[in-house]
Coordinates of C-alpha atoms in Angstrom, one line a residue:
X175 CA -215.7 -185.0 -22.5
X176 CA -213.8 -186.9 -19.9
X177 CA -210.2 -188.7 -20.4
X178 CA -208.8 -192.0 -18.8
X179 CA -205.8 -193.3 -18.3
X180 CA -204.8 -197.2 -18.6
X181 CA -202.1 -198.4 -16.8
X182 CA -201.8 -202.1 -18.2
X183 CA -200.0 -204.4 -15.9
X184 CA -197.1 -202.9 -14.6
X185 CA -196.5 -206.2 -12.1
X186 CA -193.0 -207.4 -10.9
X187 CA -193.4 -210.4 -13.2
X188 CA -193.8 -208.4 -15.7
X189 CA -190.6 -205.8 -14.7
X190 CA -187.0 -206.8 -14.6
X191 CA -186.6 -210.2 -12.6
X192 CA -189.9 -210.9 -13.0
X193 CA -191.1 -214.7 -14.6
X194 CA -191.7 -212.4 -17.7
X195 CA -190.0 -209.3 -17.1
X196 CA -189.0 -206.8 -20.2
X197 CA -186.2 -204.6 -20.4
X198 CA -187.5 -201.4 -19.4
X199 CA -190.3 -202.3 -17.2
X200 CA -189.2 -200.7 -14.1
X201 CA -188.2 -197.3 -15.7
X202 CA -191.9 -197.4 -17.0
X203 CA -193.2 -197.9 -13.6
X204 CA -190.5 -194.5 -12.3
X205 CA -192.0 -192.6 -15.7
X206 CA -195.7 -193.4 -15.3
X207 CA -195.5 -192.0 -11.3
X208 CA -193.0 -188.9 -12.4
X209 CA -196.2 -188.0 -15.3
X210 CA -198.6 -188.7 -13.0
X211 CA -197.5 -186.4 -10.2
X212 CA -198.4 -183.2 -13.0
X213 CA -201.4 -184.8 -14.9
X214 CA -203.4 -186.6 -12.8
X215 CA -205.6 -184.0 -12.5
X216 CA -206.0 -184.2 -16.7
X217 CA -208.0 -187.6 -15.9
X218 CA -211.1 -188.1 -14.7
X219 CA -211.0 -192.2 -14.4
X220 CA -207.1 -193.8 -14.0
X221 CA -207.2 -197.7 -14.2
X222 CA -204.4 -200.0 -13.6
X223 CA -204.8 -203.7 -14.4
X224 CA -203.5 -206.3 -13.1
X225 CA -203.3 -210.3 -14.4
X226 CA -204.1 -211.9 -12.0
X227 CA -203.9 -215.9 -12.5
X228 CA -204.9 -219.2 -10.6
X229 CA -202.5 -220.9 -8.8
X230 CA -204.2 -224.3 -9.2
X231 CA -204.8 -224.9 -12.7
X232 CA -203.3 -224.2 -16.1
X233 CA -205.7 -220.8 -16.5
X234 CA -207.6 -222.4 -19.6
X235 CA -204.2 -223.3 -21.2
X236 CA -202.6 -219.9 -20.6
X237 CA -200.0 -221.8 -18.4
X238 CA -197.9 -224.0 -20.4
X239 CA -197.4 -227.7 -19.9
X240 CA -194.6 -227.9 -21.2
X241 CA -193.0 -225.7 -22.9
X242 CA -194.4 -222.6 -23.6
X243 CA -194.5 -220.9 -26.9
X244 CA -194.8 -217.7 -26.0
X245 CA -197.9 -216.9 -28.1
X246 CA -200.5 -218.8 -26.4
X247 CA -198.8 -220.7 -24.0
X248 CA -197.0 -218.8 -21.0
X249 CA -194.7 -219.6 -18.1
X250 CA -196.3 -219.8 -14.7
X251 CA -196.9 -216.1 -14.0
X252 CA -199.1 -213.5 -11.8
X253 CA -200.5 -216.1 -9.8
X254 CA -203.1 -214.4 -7.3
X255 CA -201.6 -213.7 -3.9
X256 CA -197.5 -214.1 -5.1
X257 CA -195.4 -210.9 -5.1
X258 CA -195.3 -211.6 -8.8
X259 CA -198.8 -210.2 -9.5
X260 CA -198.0 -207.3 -7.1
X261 CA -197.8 -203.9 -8.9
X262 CA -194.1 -202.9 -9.7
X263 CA -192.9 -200.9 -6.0
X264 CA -191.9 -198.1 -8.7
X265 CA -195.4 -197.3 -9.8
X266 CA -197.0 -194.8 -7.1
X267 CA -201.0 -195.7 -7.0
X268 CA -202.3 -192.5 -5.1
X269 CA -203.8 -191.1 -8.0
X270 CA -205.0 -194.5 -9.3
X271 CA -209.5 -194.3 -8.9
X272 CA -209.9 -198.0 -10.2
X273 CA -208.0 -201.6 -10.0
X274 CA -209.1 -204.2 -12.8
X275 CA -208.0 -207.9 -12.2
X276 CA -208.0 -210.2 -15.3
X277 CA -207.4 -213.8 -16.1
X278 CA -208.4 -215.2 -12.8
X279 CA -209.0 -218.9 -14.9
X280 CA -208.5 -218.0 -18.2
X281 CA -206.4 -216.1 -21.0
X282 CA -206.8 -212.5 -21.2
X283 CA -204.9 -209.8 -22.4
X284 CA -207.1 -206.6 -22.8
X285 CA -207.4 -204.5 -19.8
X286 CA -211.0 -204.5 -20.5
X287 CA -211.4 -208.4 -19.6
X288 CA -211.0 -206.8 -15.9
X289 CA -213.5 -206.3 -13.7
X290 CA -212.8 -204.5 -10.4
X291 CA -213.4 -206.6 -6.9
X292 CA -216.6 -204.9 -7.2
X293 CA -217.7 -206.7 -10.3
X294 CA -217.5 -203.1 -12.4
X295 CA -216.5 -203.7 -15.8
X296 CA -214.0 -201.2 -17.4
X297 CA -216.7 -200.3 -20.0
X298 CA -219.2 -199.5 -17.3
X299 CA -216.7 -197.9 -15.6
X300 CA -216.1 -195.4 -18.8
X301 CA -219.5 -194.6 -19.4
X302 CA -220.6 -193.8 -15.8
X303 CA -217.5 -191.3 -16.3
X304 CA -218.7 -189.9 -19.8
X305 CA -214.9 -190.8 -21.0
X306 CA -214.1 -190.4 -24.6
X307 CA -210.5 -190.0 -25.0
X308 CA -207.9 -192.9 -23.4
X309 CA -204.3 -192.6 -22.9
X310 CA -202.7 -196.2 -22.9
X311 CA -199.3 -196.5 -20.9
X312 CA -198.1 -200.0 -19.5
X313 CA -196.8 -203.5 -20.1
X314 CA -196.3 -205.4 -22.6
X315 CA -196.3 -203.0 -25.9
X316 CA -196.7 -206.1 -27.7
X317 CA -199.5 -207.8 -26.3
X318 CA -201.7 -206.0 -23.3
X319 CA -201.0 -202.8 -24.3
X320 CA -202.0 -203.6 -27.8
X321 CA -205.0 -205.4 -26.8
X322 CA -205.8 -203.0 -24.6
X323 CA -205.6 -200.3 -27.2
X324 CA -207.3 -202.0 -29.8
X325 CA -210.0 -202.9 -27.4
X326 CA -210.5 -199.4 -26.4
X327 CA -210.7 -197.9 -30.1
X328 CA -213.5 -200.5 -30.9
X329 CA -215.6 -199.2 -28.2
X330 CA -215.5 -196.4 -29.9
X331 CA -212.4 -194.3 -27.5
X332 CA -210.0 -192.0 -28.9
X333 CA -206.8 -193.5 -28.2
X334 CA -203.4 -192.2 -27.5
X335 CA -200.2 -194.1 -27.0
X336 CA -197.6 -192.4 -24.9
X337 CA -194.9 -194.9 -26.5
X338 CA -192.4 -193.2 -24.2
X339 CA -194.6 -195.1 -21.4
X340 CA -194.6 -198.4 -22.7
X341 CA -192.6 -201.3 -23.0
X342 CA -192.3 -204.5 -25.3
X343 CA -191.5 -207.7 -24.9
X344 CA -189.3 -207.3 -28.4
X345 CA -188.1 -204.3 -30.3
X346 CA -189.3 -206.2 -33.9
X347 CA -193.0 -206.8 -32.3
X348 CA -193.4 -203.8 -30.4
X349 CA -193.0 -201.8 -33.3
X350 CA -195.1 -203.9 -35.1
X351 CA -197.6 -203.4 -32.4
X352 CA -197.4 -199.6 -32.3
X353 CA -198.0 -199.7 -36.5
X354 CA -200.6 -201.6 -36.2
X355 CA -202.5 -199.4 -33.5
X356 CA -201.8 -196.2 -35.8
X357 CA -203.1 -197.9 -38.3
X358 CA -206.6 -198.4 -36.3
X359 CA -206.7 -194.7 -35.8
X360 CA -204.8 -194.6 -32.5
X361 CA -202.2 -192.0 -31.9
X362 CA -199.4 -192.2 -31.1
X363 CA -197.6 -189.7 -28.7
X364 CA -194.6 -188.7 -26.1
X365 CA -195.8 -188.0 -22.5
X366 CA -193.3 -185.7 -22.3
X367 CA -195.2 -183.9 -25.3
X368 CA -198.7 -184.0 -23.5

């Protein structure tokens, strides 16, 4: 009965100043390293994702033409190799076990569309580790921490939320977000409570 952690894409673009940065990004990057430094040892796997985009091509329409709608179609973002993909400098990675990169081409927003630089995909990953329970902390609320989430329960995880972790693009779809999760049997939960 082993737990994991998520940490979805805490990345500079996605932190204040970023190309997408959300308010409250870098105070989730302090807070994830703070609860880390007296429960890291409650985890047997911790994975931290990373988007990680093409430089050279429009990453199967992910990358806007024109402009972008912000539903499908992004601005340029987490190209591979920029600072902008770089983790967040307030996110301490000494107890992270496992790095997932996702995109590379194409759209993705679940965590589990990673694969480490090993090839290991975050499902394999979990089973070789006999996890059952995942916490979920990370960036955006409203899209990869949903997906993410959402993924997770439909492989049959018991998800928690630590919503004092996370952070949203938007107040309205971030709590929309966190409903719908609860709603898919996910709990949801302060890390200050754990």
């Amino acid at each position: 009965m082993s737990k994991a952690l998520f940490i979805v894409d805490v990345q500079n673009d996605f932190t204040e100043g970023g190309a997408l940065g959300v308010e409250g990004g870098d105070a989730v990057a302090r807070g994830i390293s703070q609860f880390l430094v007296t429960h890291s040892e409650d985890y047997a796997v911790v994975i931290a994702s990373r988007d990680w985009h093409d430089g050279d091509n429009d990453n199967g329409g992910h990358f806007a033409a024109g402009e972008p709608d912000f539903v499908d179609t992004w601005p340029v973002h987490c190209v591979s190799g920029t600072e902008g993909a770089e983790y967040d400098p307030g996110l301490d990675l000494a107890a992270v076990t496992h790095h997932v990169k996702k995109g590379q081409g194409k759209p993705a927003y679940s965590l589990y569309e990673g694969t480490t630089d090993d090839g290991e995909t975050v499902s394999q990953l979990l089973d070789a580790h006999g996890v059952v329970d995942v916490d979920v902390v990370g960036i955006a609320t409203d899209y990869c921490v949903r997906a993410s989430a959402l993924d997770a329960i439909e492989h049959g995880r018991h998800v928690r939320v630590l919503t004092d972790l996370v952070a949203g693009v938007a107040p309205g779809s971030s709590e929309a977000a966190l409903a719908e999760l609860a709603h898919a049997g996910a709990e949801l939960a302060s890390a200050a409570g754990v």
